[in-house]
mmCIF file with all atom_site columns, C-alpha atoms in Angstrom:
data_model
loop_
_atom_site.group_PDB
_atom_site.id
_atom_site.type_symbol
_atom_site.label_atom_id
_atom_site.label_alt_id
_atom_site.label_comp_id
_atom_site.label_asym_id
_atom_site.label_entity_id
_atom_site.label_seq_id
_atom_site.pdbx_PDB_ins_code
_atom_site.Cartn_x
_atom_site.Cartn_y
_atom_site.Cartn_z
_atom_site.occupancy
_atom_site.B_iso_or_equiv
_atom_site.pdbx_formal_charge
_atom_site.auth_seq_id
_atom_site.auth_comp_id
_atom_site.auth_asym_id
_atom_site.auth_atom_id
_atom_site.pdbx_PDB_model_num
ATOM 1   C CA . ASN J 1 1   ? -13.110 20.052  -6.221  1.00 0.00 ? 1   ASN J CA 1
ATOM 2   C CA . ILE J 1 2   ? -15.509 17.538  -4.630  1.00 0.00 ? 2   ILE J CA 1
ATOM 3   C CA . LEU J 1 3   ? -15.585 19.431  -1.322  1.00 0.00 ? 3   LEU J CA 1
ATOM 4   C CA . ASP J 1 4   ? -15.913 22.743  -3.162  1.00 0.00 ? 4   ASP J CA 1
ATOM 5   C CA . LYS J 1 5   ? -18.837 21.569  -5.291  1.00 0.00 ? 5   LYS J CA 1
ATOM 6   C CA . LYS J 1 6   ? -20.592 20.338  -2.162  1.00 0.00 ? 6   LYS J CA 1
ATOM 7   C CA . LYS J 1 7   ? -20.060 23.824  -0.661  1.00 0.00 ? 7   LYS J CA 1
ATOM 8   C CA . LEU J 1 8   ? -18.206 22.355  2.324   1.00 0.00 ? 8   LEU J CA 1
ATOM 9   C CA . LEU J 1 9   ? -15.217 24.739  2.203   1.00 0.00 ? 9   LEU J CA 1
ATOM 10  C CA . ASN J 1 10  ? -17.245 27.912  2.785   1.00 0.00 ? 10  ASN J CA 1
ATOM 11  C CA . ASN J 1 11  ? -15.732 29.549  -0.336  1.00 0.00 ? 11  ASN J CA 1
ATOM 12  C CA . LYS J 1 12  ? -12.219 29.268  1.120   1.00 0.00 ? 12  LYS J CA 1
ATOM 13  C CA . LYS J 1 13  ? -9.229  28.319  -1.054  1.00 0.00 ? 13  LYS J CA 1
ATOM 14  C CA . PHE J 1 14  ? -6.245  26.294  0.146   1.00 0.00 ? 14  PHE J CA 1
ATOM 15  C CA . LYS J 1 15  ? -2.707  25.954  -1.132  1.00 0.00 ? 15  LYS J CA 1
ATOM 16  C CA . VAL J 1 16  ? -1.541  22.356  -0.733  1.00 0.00 ? 16  VAL J CA 1
ATOM 17  C CA . ARG J 1 17  ? 2.138   21.435  -0.965  1.00 0.00 ? 17  ARG J CA 1
ATOM 18  C CA . ILE J 1 18  ? 2.970   17.759  -1.164  1.00 0.00 ? 18  ILE J CA 1
ATOM 19  C CA . LYS J 1 19  ? 6.406   16.611  -0.056  1.00 0.00 ? 19  LYS J CA 1
ATOM 20  C CA . LYS J 1 20  ? 6.577   13.291  -1.889  1.00 0.00 ? 20  LYS J CA 1
ATOM 21  C CA . LYS J 1 21  ? 8.334   10.672  0.234   1.00 0.00 ? 21  LYS J CA 1
ATOM 22  C CA . ILE J 1 22  ? 7.403   7.649   -1.835  1.00 0.00 ? 22  ILE J CA 1
ATOM 23  C CA . PRO J 1 23  ? 7.944   7.284   -5.593  1.00 0.00 ? 23  PRO J CA 1
ATOM 24  C CA . SER J 1 24  ? 5.105   7.441   -8.095  1.00 0.00 ? 24  SER J CA 1
ATOM 25  C CA . LYS J 1 25  ? 4.064   4.361   -10.096 1.00 0.00 ? 25  LYS J CA 1
ATOM 26  C CA . ALA J 1 26  ? 5.096   2.136   -7.209  1.00 0.00 ? 26  ALA J CA 1
ATOM 27  C CA . GLY J 1 27  ? 1.694   0.618   -6.433  1.00 0.00 ? 27  GLY J CA 1
ATOM 28  C CA . LEU J 1 28  ? 1.811   2.078   -2.918  1.00 0.00 ? 28  LEU J CA 1
ATOM 29  C CA . GLY J 1 29  ? -1.380  4.156   -3.137  1.00 0.00 ? 29  GLY J CA 1
ATOM 30  C CA . GLY J 1 30  ? 0.461   7.448   -2.670  1.00 0.00 ? 30  GLY J CA 1
ATOM 31  C CA . GLY J 1 31  ? -2.157  9.613   -4.393  1.00 0.00 ? 31  GLY J CA 1
ATOM 32  C CA . SER J 1 32  ? -4.990  8.040   -2.407  1.00 0.00 ? 32  SER J CA 1
ATOM 33  C CA . MET J 1 33  ? -3.150  8.552   0.884   1.00 0.00 ? 33  MET J CA 1
ATOM 34  C CA . ASN J 1 34  ? -2.435  12.199  -0.016  1.00 0.00 ? 34  ASN J CA 1
ATOM 35  C CA . ALA J 1 35  ? -6.186  12.672  -0.454  1.00 0.00 ? 35  ALA J CA 1
ATOM 36  C CA . SER J 1 36  ? -6.876  10.865  2.835   1.00 0.00 ? 36  SER J CA 1
ATOM 37  C CA . ASN J 1 37  ? -4.450  13.094  4.728   1.00 0.00 ? 37  ASN J CA 1
ATOM 38  C CA . ILE J 1 38  ? -5.946  16.287  3.328   1.00 0.00 ? 38  ILE J CA 1
ATOM 39  C CA . LEU J 1 39  ? -9.478  15.132  4.156   1.00 0.00 ? 39  LEU J CA 1
ATOM 40  C CA . THR J 1 40  ? -8.353  14.063  7.670   1.00 0.00 ? 40  THR J CA 1
ATOM 41  C CA . TYR J 1 41  ? -6.766  17.486  8.204   1.00 0.00 ? 41  TYR J CA 1
ATOM 42  C CA . PHE J 1 42  ? -9.955  19.308  7.176   1.00 0.00 ? 42  PHE J CA 1
ATOM 43  C CA . LEU J 1 43  ? -11.989 17.140  9.545   1.00 0.00 ? 43  LEU J CA 1
ATOM 44  C CA . LYS J 1 44  ? -9.541  17.484  12.458  1.00 0.00 ? 44  LYS J CA 1
ATOM 45  C CA . LYS J 1 45  ? -9.401  21.287  12.137  1.00 0.00 ? 45  LYS J CA 1
ATOM 46  C CA . LYS J 1 46  ? -13.206 21.349  11.761  1.00 0.00 ? 46  LYS J CA 1
ATOM 47  C CA . ILE J 1 47  ? -12.888 23.161  8.436   1.00 0.00 ? 47  ILE J CA 1
ATOM 48  C CA . VAL J 1 48  ? -15.212 20.493  7.062   1.00 0.00 ? 48  VAL J CA 1
ATOM 49  C CA . LYS J 1 49  ? -18.060 19.328  9.313   1.00 0.00 ? 49  LYS J CA 1
ATOM 50  C CA . ILE J 1 50  ? -19.819 16.240  7.989   1.00 0.00 ? 50  ILE J CA 1
ATOM 51  C CA . SER J 1 51  ? -21.175 12.927  9.261   1.00 0.00 ? 51  SER J CA 1
ATOM 52  C CA . LYS J 1 52  ? -19.291 9.615   9.075   1.00 0.00 ? 52  LYS J CA 1
ATOM 53  C CA . LYS J 1 53  ? -21.684 8.496   6.365   1.00 0.00 ? 53  LYS J CA 1
ATOM 54  C CA . GLU J 1 54  ? -20.827 11.545  4.254   1.00 0.00 ? 54  GLU J CA 1
ATOM 55  C CA . ILE J 1 55  ? -17.075 11.024  4.844   1.00 0.00 ? 55  ILE J CA 1
ATOM 56  C CA . ILE J 1 56  ? -17.361 7.491   3.441   1.00 0.00 ? 56  ILE J CA 1
ATOM 57  C CA . LYS J 1 57  ? -19.373 8.754   0.463   1.00 0.00 ? 57  LYS J CA 1
ATOM 58  C CA . ILE J 1 58  ? -16.781 11.459  -0.365  1.00 0.00 ? 58  ILE J CA 1
ATOM 59  C CA . SER J 1 59  ? -13.889 8.996   0.051   1.00 0.00 ? 59  SER J CA 1
ATOM 60  C CA . LYS J 1 60  ? -15.470 6.677   -2.525  1.00 0.00 ? 60  LYS J CA 1
ATOM 61  C CA . LEU J 1 61  ? -15.852 9.555   -4.990  1.00 0.00 ? 61  LEU J CA 1
ATOM 62  C CA . ILE J 1 62  ? -12.078 10.177  -4.824  1.00 0.00 ? 62  ILE J CA 1
ATOM 63  C CA . GLY J 1 63  ? -10.962 6.538   -4.954  1.00 0.00 ? 63  GLY J CA 1
ATOM 64  C CA . SER J 1 64  ? -11.932 3.144   -3.540  1.00 0.00 ? 64  SER J CA 1
ATOM 65  C CA . ASP J 1 65  ? -8.851  2.868   -1.279  1.00 0.00 ? 65  ASP J CA 1
ATOM 66  C CA . VAL J 1 66  ? -8.921  6.451   0.105   1.00 0.00 ? 66  VAL J CA 1
ATOM 67  C CA . ILE J 1 67  ? -10.986 5.321   3.092   1.00 0.00 ? 67  ILE J CA 1
ATOM 68  C CA . LEU J 1 68  ? -8.098  3.124   4.300   1.00 0.00 ? 68  LEU J CA 1
ATOM 69  C CA . GLY J 1 69  ? -5.968  6.193   4.988   1.00 0.00 ? 69  GLY J CA 1
ATOM 70  C CA . LEU J 1 70  ? -8.501  7.846   7.297   1.00 0.00 ? 70  LEU J CA 1
ATOM 71  C CA . ASN J 1 71  ? -7.480  5.545   10.136  1.00 0.00 ? 71  ASN J CA 1
ATOM 72  C CA . SER J 1 72  ? -3.941  4.175   10.127  1.00 0.00 ? 72  SER J CA 1
ATOM 73  C CA . THR J 1 73  ? -4.472  0.776   11.682  1.00 0.00 ? 73  THR J CA 1
ATOM 74  C CA . ASN J 1 74  ? -4.710  -2.766  10.301  1.00 0.00 ? 74  ASN J CA 1
ATOM 75  C CA . SER J 1 75  ? -7.675  -2.678  7.934   1.00 0.00 ? 75  SER J CA 1
ATOM 76  C CA . ILE J 1 76  ? -9.299  -4.849  5.310   1.00 0.00 ? 76  ILE J CA 1
ATOM 77  C CA . LEU J 1 77  ? -11.257 -3.367  2.418   1.00 0.00 ? 77  LEU J CA 1
ATOM 78  C CA . SER J 1 78  ? -13.635 -6.020  1.078   1.00 0.00 ? 78  SER J CA 1
ATOM 79  C CA . GLY J 1 79  ? -15.069 -6.314  -2.421  1.00 0.00 ? 79  GLY J CA 1
ATOM 80  C CA . ASN J 1 80  ? -18.313 -4.582  -1.373  1.00 0.00 ? 80  ASN J CA 1
ATOM 81  C CA . ASN J 1 81  ? -16.309 -1.478  -0.307  1.00 0.00 ? 81  ASN J CA 1
ATOM 82  C CA . LYS J 1 82  ? -16.753 -2.099  3.420   1.00 0.00 ? 82  LYS J CA 1
ATOM 83  C CA . VAL J 1 83  ? -13.814 -1.537  5.754   1.00 0.00 ? 83  VAL J CA 1
ATOM 84  C CA . LYS J 1 84  ? -13.169 -3.505  8.898   1.00 0.00 ? 84  LYS J CA 1
ATOM 85  C CA . ARG J 1 85  ? -10.490 -2.340  11.348  1.00 0.00 ? 85  ARG J CA 1
ATOM 86  C CA . PHE J 1 86  ? -8.412  -4.670  13.511  1.00 0.00 ? 86  PHE J CA 1
ATOM 87  C CA . TYR J 1 87  ? -6.273  -3.827  16.518  1.00 0.00 ? 87  TYR J CA 1
ATOM 88  C CA . ASN J 1 88  ? -3.363  -5.505  18.348  1.00 0.00 ? 88  ASN J CA 1
ATOM 89  C CA . CYS J 1 89  ? -2.357  -7.524  15.270  1.00 0.00 ? 89  CYS J CA 1
ATOM 90  C CA . LYS J 1 90  ? 1.114   -8.991  14.934  1.00 0.00 ? 90  LYS J CA 1
ATOM 91  C CA . LYS J 1 91  ? 3.610   -6.466  13.549  1.00 0.00 ? 91  LYS J CA 1
ATOM 92  C CA . PHE J 1 92  ? 5.904   -7.107  10.595  1.00 0.00 ? 92  PHE J CA 1
ATOM 93  C CA . TYR J 1 93  ? 9.007   -5.188  9.607   1.00 0.00 ? 93  TYR J CA 1
ATOM 94  C CA . SER J 1 94  ? 9.176   -4.556  5.898   1.00 0.00 ? 94  SER J CA 1
ATOM 95  C CA . LEU J 1 95  ? 11.753  -3.568  3.330   1.00 0.00 ? 95  LEU J CA 1
ATOM 96  C CA . ILE J 1 96  ? 10.075  -1.757  0.425   1.00 0.00 ? 96  ILE J CA 1
ATOM 97  C CA . VAL J 1 97  ? 12.099  -1.348  -2.767  1.00 0.00 ? 97  VAL J CA 1
ATOM 98  C CA . LYS J 1 98  ? 11.372  0.102   -6.207  1.00 0.00 ? 98  LYS J CA 1
ATOM 99  C CA . PRO J 1 99  ? 13.384  -0.105  -9.433  1.00 0.00 ? 99  PRO J CA 1
ATOM 100 C CA . HIS J 1 100 ? 13.823  2.856   -11.796 1.00 0.00 ? 100 HIS J CA 1
ATOM 101 C CA . PHE J 1 101 ? 10.704  1.999   -13.777 1.00 0.00 ? 101 PHE J CA 1
ATOM 102 C CA . GLY J 1 102 ? 6.994   1.835   -13.004 1.00 0.00 ? 102 GLY J CA 1
ATOM 103 C CA . CYS J 1 103 ? 4.327   -0.594  -14.203 1.00 0.00 ? 103 CYS J CA 1
ATOM 104 C CA . SER J 1 104 ? 1.267   0.502   -16.144 1.00 0.00 ? 104 SER J CA 1
ATOM 105 C CA . THR J 1 105 ? -1.739  -0.573  -14.059 1.00 0.00 ? 105 THR J CA 1
ATOM 106 C CA . LYS J 1 106 ? -3.969  -0.572  -17.138 1.00 0.00 ? 106 LYS J CA 1
ATOM 107 C CA . GLU J 1 107 ? -1.559  -2.753  -19.118 1.00 0.00 ? 107 GLU J CA 1
ATOM 108 C CA . ILE J 1 108 ? -0.967  -5.256  -16.294 1.00 0.00 ? 108 ILE J CA 1
ATOM 109 C CA . TYR J 1 109 ? -4.712  -5.625  -15.590 1.00 0.00 ? 109 TYR J CA 1
ATOM 110 C CA . SER J 1 110 ? -5.484  -6.097  -19.296 1.00 0.00 ? 110 SER J CA 1
ATOM 111 C CA . LYS J 1 111 ? -3.363  -9.252  -19.369 1.00 0.00 ? 111 LYS J CA 1
ATOM 112 C CA . VAL J 1 112 ? -5.052  -11.036 -16.457 1.00 0.00 ? 112 VAL J CA 1
ATOM 113 C CA . LYS J 1 113 ? -6.830  -14.123 -17.778 1.00 0.00 ? 113 LYS J CA 1
ATOM 114 C CA . LYS J 1 114 ? -8.135  -15.311 -14.431 1.00 0.00 ? 114 LYS J CA 1
ATOM 115 C CA . PHE J 1 115 ? -8.226  -13.593 -11.059 1.00 0.00 ? 115 PHE J CA 1
ATOM 116 C CA . ASN J 1 116 ? -7.867  -15.535 -7.823  1.00 0.00 ? 116 ASN J CA 1
ATOM 117 C CA . LYS J 1 117 ? -11.087 -15.826 -5.807  1.00 0.00 ? 117 LYS J CA 1
ATOM 118 C CA . PRO J 1 118 ? -11.594 -12.951 -3.327  1.00 0.00 ? 118 PRO J CA 1
ATOM 119 C CA . LYS J 1 119 ? -10.292 -13.926 0.103   1.00 0.00 ? 119 LYS J CA 1
ATOM 120 C CA . PHE J 1 120 ? -11.090 -10.791 2.078   1.00 0.00 ? 120 PHE J CA 1
ATOM 121 C CA . ASP J 1 121 ? -14.870 -10.538 1.769   1.00 0.00 ? 121 ASP J CA 1
ATOM 122 C CA . ASN J 1 122 ? -15.309 -11.982 5.279   1.00 0.00 ? 122 ASN J CA 1
ATOM 123 C CA . PRO J 1 123 ? -12.554 -10.188 7.232   1.00 0.00 ? 123 PRO J CA 1
ATOM 124 C CA . ASN J 1 124 ? -11.262 -11.705 10.484  1.00 0.00 ? 124 ASN J CA 1
ATOM 125 C CA . PRO J 1 125 ? -8.118  -11.289 12.655  1.00 0.00 ? 125 PRO J CA 1
ATOM 126 C CA . LYS J 1 126 ? -6.590  -14.562 11.372  1.00 0.00 ? 126 LYS J CA 1
ATOM 127 C CA . MET J 1 127 ? -5.965  -12.827 8.048   1.00 0.00 ? 127 MET J CA 1
ATOM 128 C CA . PHE J 1 128 ? -3.067  -10.965 9.684   1.00 0.00 ? 128 PHE J CA 1
ATOM 129 C CA . ASN J 1 129 ? -1.328  -14.178 10.775  1.00 0.00 ? 129 ASN J CA 1
ATOM 130 C CA . LEU J 1 130 ? 1.908   -15.119 9.039   1.00 0.00 ? 130 LEU J CA 1
ATOM 131 C CA . ASN J 1 131 ? 0.742   -18.518 7.775   1.00 0.00 ? 131 ASN J CA 1
ATOM 132 C CA . TYR J 1 132 ? -2.350  -16.993 6.183   1.00 0.00 ? 132 TYR J CA 1
ATOM 133 C CA . LEU J 1 133 ? -0.471  -14.113 4.547   1.00 0.00 ? 133 LEU J CA 1
ATOM 134 C CA . LYS J 1 134 ? 2.149   -16.434 3.083   1.00 0.00 ? 134 LYS J CA 1
ATOM 135 C CA . LYS J 1 135 ? -0.575  -18.305 1.174   1.00 0.00 ? 135 LYS J CA 1
ATOM 136 C CA . VAL J 1 136 ? -2.282  -15.220 -0.276  1.00 0.00 ? 136 VAL J CA 1
ATOM 137 C CA . LYS J 1 137 ? -1.405  -14.554 -3.917  1.00 0.00 ? 137 LYS J CA 1
ATOM 138 C CA . ASN J 1 138 ? -1.334  -11.412 -6.063  1.00 0.00 ? 138 ASN J CA 1
ATOM 139 C CA . SER J 1 139 ? -2.924  -12.183 -9.457  1.00 0.00 ? 139 SER J CA 1
ATOM 140 C CA . LEU J 1 140 ? -1.029  -9.296  -11.060 1.00 0.00 ? 140 LEU J CA 1
ATOM 141 C CA . GLU J 1 141 ? 2.424   -10.329 -9.866  1.00 0.00 ? 141 GLU J CA 1
ATOM 142 C CA . PRO J 1 142 ? 3.147   -13.197 -12.335 1.00 0.00 ? 142 PRO J CA 1
ATOM 143 C CA . ILE J 1 143 ? 2.244   -10.905 -15.264 1.00 0.00 ? 143 ILE J CA 1
ATOM 144 C CA . ALA J 1 144 ? 4.533   -8.091  -14.097 1.00 0.00 ? 144 ALA J CA 1
ATOM 145 C CA . LEU J 1 145 ? 7.397   -10.506 -13.353 1.00 0.00 ? 145 LEU J CA 1
ATOM 146 C CA . SER J 1 146 ? 6.995   -12.078 -16.777 1.00 0.00 ? 146 SER J CA 1
ATOM 147 C CA . LYS J 1 147 ? 7.092   -8.694  -18.514 1.00 0.00 ? 147 LYS J CA 1
ATOM 148 C CA . TYR J 1 148 ? 9.977   -7.241  -16.490 1.00 0.00 ? 148 TYR J CA 1
ATOM 149 C CA . SER J 1 149 ? 12.912  -9.633  -16.029 1.00 0.00 ? 149 SER J CA 1
ATOM 150 C CA . LYS J 1 150 ? 14.647  -7.073  -13.799 1.00 0.00 ? 150 LYS J CA 1
ATOM 151 C CA . LEU J 1 151 ? 11.694  -7.165  -11.402 1.00 0.00 ? 151 LEU J CA 1
ATOM 152 C CA . ARG J 1 152 ? 11.936  -10.954 -11.318 1.00 0.00 ? 152 ARG J CA 1
ATOM 153 C CA . ARG J 1 153 ? 15.652  -10.770 -10.445 1.00 0.00 ? 153 ARG J CA 1
ATOM 154 C CA . ILE J 1 154 ? 15.035  -8.221  -7.686  1.00 0.00 ? 154 ILE J CA 1
ATOM 155 C CA . LYS J 1 155 ? 12.372  -10.435 -6.111  1.00 0.00 ? 155 LYS J CA 1
ATOM 156 C CA . SER J 1 156 ? 14.712  -13.432 -6.203  1.00 0.00 ? 156 SER J CA 1
ATOM 157 C CA . PHE J 1 157 ? 17.457  -11.335 -4.589  1.00 0.00 ? 157 PHE J CA 1
ATOM 158 C CA . LEU J 1 158 ? 15.096  -10.176 -1.814  1.00 0.00 ? 158 LEU J CA 1
ATOM 159 C CA . GLU J 1 159 ? 13.966  -13.743 -1.097  1.00 0.00 ? 159 GLU J CA 1
ATOM 160 C CA . ASN J 1 160 ? 17.564  -14.642 -0.260  1.00 0.00 ? 160 ASN J CA 1
ATOM 161 C CA . LEU J 1 161 ? 18.258  -11.704 2.059   1.00 0.00 ? 161 LEU J CA 1
ATOM 162 C CA . SER J 1 162 ? 18.235  -12.406 5.820   1.00 0.00 ? 162 SER J CA 1
ATOM 163 C CA . LYS J 1 163 ? 15.427  -14.973 5.522   1.00 0.00 ? 163 LYS J CA 1
ATOM 164 C CA . PRO J 1 164 ? 12.296  -12.873 4.958   1.00 0.00 ? 164 PRO J CA 1
ATOM 165 C CA . SER J 1 165 ? 8.962   -14.465 5.876   1.00 0.00 ? 165 SER J CA 1
ATOM 166 C CA . PHE J 1 166 ? 7.735   -13.751 2.324   1.00 0.00 ? 166 PHE J CA 1
ATOM 167 C CA . VAL J 1 167 ? 8.112   -11.265 -0.547  1.00 0.00 ? 167 VAL J CA 1
ATOM 168 C CA . ARG J 1 168 ? 5.230   -9.692  -2.485  1.00 0.00 ? 168 ARG J CA 1
ATOM 169 C CA . MET J 1 169 ? 4.773   -7.169  -5.255  1.00 0.00 ? 169 MET J CA 1
ATOM 170 C CA . THR J 1 170 ? 2.543   -4.170  -4.454  1.00 0.00 ? 170 THR J CA 1
ATOM 171 C CA . GLY J 1 171 ? -0.656  -4.253  -6.514  1.00 0.00 ? 171 GLY J CA 1
ATOM 172 C CA . SER J 1 172 ? 0.335   -3.918  -10.164 1.00 0.00 ? 172 SER J CA 1
ATOM 173 C CA . GLY J 1 173 ? 3.913   -2.975  -9.174  1.00 0.00 ? 173 GLY J CA 1
ATOM 174 C CA . SER J 1 174 ? 6.598   -2.009  -9.509  1.00 0.00 ? 174 SER J CA 1
ATOM 175 C CA . ALA J 1 175 ? 7.539   -1.904  -5.820  1.00 0.00 ? 175 ALA J CA 1
ATOM 176 C CA . LEU J 1 176 ? 8.356   -5.131  -3.971  1.00 0.00 ? 176 LEU J CA 1
ATOM 177 C CA . VAL J 1 177 ? 8.009   -5.713  -0.239  1.00 0.00 ? 177 VAL J CA 1
ATOM 178 C CA . ALA J 1 178 ? 9.999   -8.189  1.855   1.00 0.00 ? 178 ALA J CA 1
ATOM 179 C CA . TYR J 1 179 ? 8.334   -8.939  5.213   1.00 0.00 ? 179 TYR J CA 1
ATOM 180 C CA . PHE J 1 180 ? 10.361  -9.819  8.302   1.00 0.00 ? 180 PHE J CA 1
ATOM 181 C CA . GLN J 1 181 ? 9.484   -10.775 11.865  1.00 0.00 ? 181 GLN J CA 1
ATOM 182 C CA . SER J 1 182 ? 12.777  -9.323  13.120  1.00 0.00 ? 182 SER J CA 1
ATOM 183 C CA . LYS J 1 183 ? 13.776  -5.653  12.887  1.00 0.00 ? 183 LYS J CA 1
ATOM 184 C CA . HIS J 1 184 ? 17.463  -6.636  12.943  1.00 0.00 ? 184 HIS J CA 1
ATOM 185 C CA . ARG J 1 185 ? 17.063  -8.925  9.916   1.00 0.00 ? 185 ARG J CA 1
ATOM 186 C CA . CYS J 1 186 ? 15.127  -6.272  8.055   1.00 0.00 ? 186 CYS J CA 1
ATOM 187 C CA . GLU J 1 187 ? 17.863  -3.692  8.692   1.00 0.00 ? 187 GLU J CA 1
ATOM 188 C CA . ASN J 1 188 ? 20.527  -6.147  7.512   1.00 0.00 ? 188 ASN J CA 1
ATOM 189 C CA . ALA J 1 189 ? 18.518  -6.853  4.363   1.00 0.00 ? 189 ALA J CA 1
ATOM 190 C CA . LYS J 1 190 ? 18.332  -3.119  3.627   1.00 0.00 ? 190 LYS J CA 1
ATOM 191 C CA . LYS J 1 191 ? 22.137  -2.771  3.895   1.00 0.00 ? 191 LYS J CA 1
ATOM 192 C CA . MET J 1 192 ? 22.690  -5.751  1.605   1.00 0.00 ? 192 MET J CA 1
ATOM 193 C CA . PHE J 1 193 ? 20.129  -4.530  -0.917  1.00 0.00 ? 193 PHE J CA 1
ATOM 194 C CA . HIS J 1 194 ? 21.677  -1.064  -0.950  1.00 0.00 ? 194 HIS J CA 1
ATOM 195 C CA . LYS J 1 195 ? 25.088  -2.553  -1.734  1.00 0.00 ? 195 LYS J CA 1
ATOM 196 C CA . LYS J 1 196 ? 23.721  -4.424  -4.747  1.00 0.00 ? 196 LYS J CA 1
ATOM 197 C CA . TYR J 1 197 ? 21.293  -1.761  -6.017  1.00 0.00 ? 197 TYR J CA 1
ATOM 198 C CA . LYS J 1 198 ? 22.896  1.511   -4.899  1.00 0.00 ? 198 LYS J CA 1
ATOM 199 C CA . ASN J 1 199 ? 20.586  3.890   -6.748  1.00 0.00 ? 199 ASN J CA 1
ATOM 200 C CA . TYR J 1 200 ? 17.274  2.130   -6.192  1.00 0.00 ? 200 TYR J CA 1
ATOM 201 C CA . TRP J 1 201 ? 14.720  3.613   -3.803  1.00 0.00 ? 201 TRP J CA 1
ATOM 202 C CA . CYS J 1 202 ? 14.322  1.507   -0.664  1.00 0.00 ? 202 CYS J CA 1
ATOM 203 C CA . ILE J 1 203 ? 12.941  2.137   2.791   1.00 0.00 ? 203 ILE J CA 1
ATOM 204 C CA . LEU J 1 204 ? 12.444  0.226   6.017   1.00 0.00 ? 204 LEU J CA 1
ATOM 205 C CA . SER J 1 205 ? 8.936   0.331   7.442   1.00 0.00 ? 205 SER J CA 1
ATOM 206 C CA . LYS J 1 206 ? 6.563   -1.724  9.589   1.00 0.00 ? 206 LYS J CA 1
ATOM 207 C CA . THR J 1 207 ? 2.927   -2.745  9.522   1.00 0.00 ? 207 THR J CA 1
#
């Protein structure tokens, strides 16, 4: 609709089919990344011809995190909506899991009494180091874990699987991510998790 209203599609219509590979209400930014991929496709095929400045402006109109999906590398989106890209950062293997329920972003946010101070407003490569990442907190996580005892148990289970470097909830939940430095350990953790929670969605990925 945004591209159409700006008359950037030359009156053409497109049928978009989305093959959903990640669950909804997981806090993984699936909708934003769908939008990013469609916009990237239009730009790559030169269906839409606009400047970088206009691309950023359109991305913001769709959603604040859409811009992250336009370039799949290590990126930090600061509080003033500026993105800084980093290359050759240390890779982590991750096990992403999601229970059968989602968390209401609106409800979780409404219960935050105090947010942690922003730590990413002055992005630098050290922010991708293990020791730094282990110290970073998610202000929404304690609220979600308090509300959903099952989520709390899953996190505890993940923390005891093949020695992950750390475990974090995604945004307002309900997905949890265990980060590993070893692919072998991550694969073992996935097998063990699948034995305990047979019907839960889980996937192995890497940063």
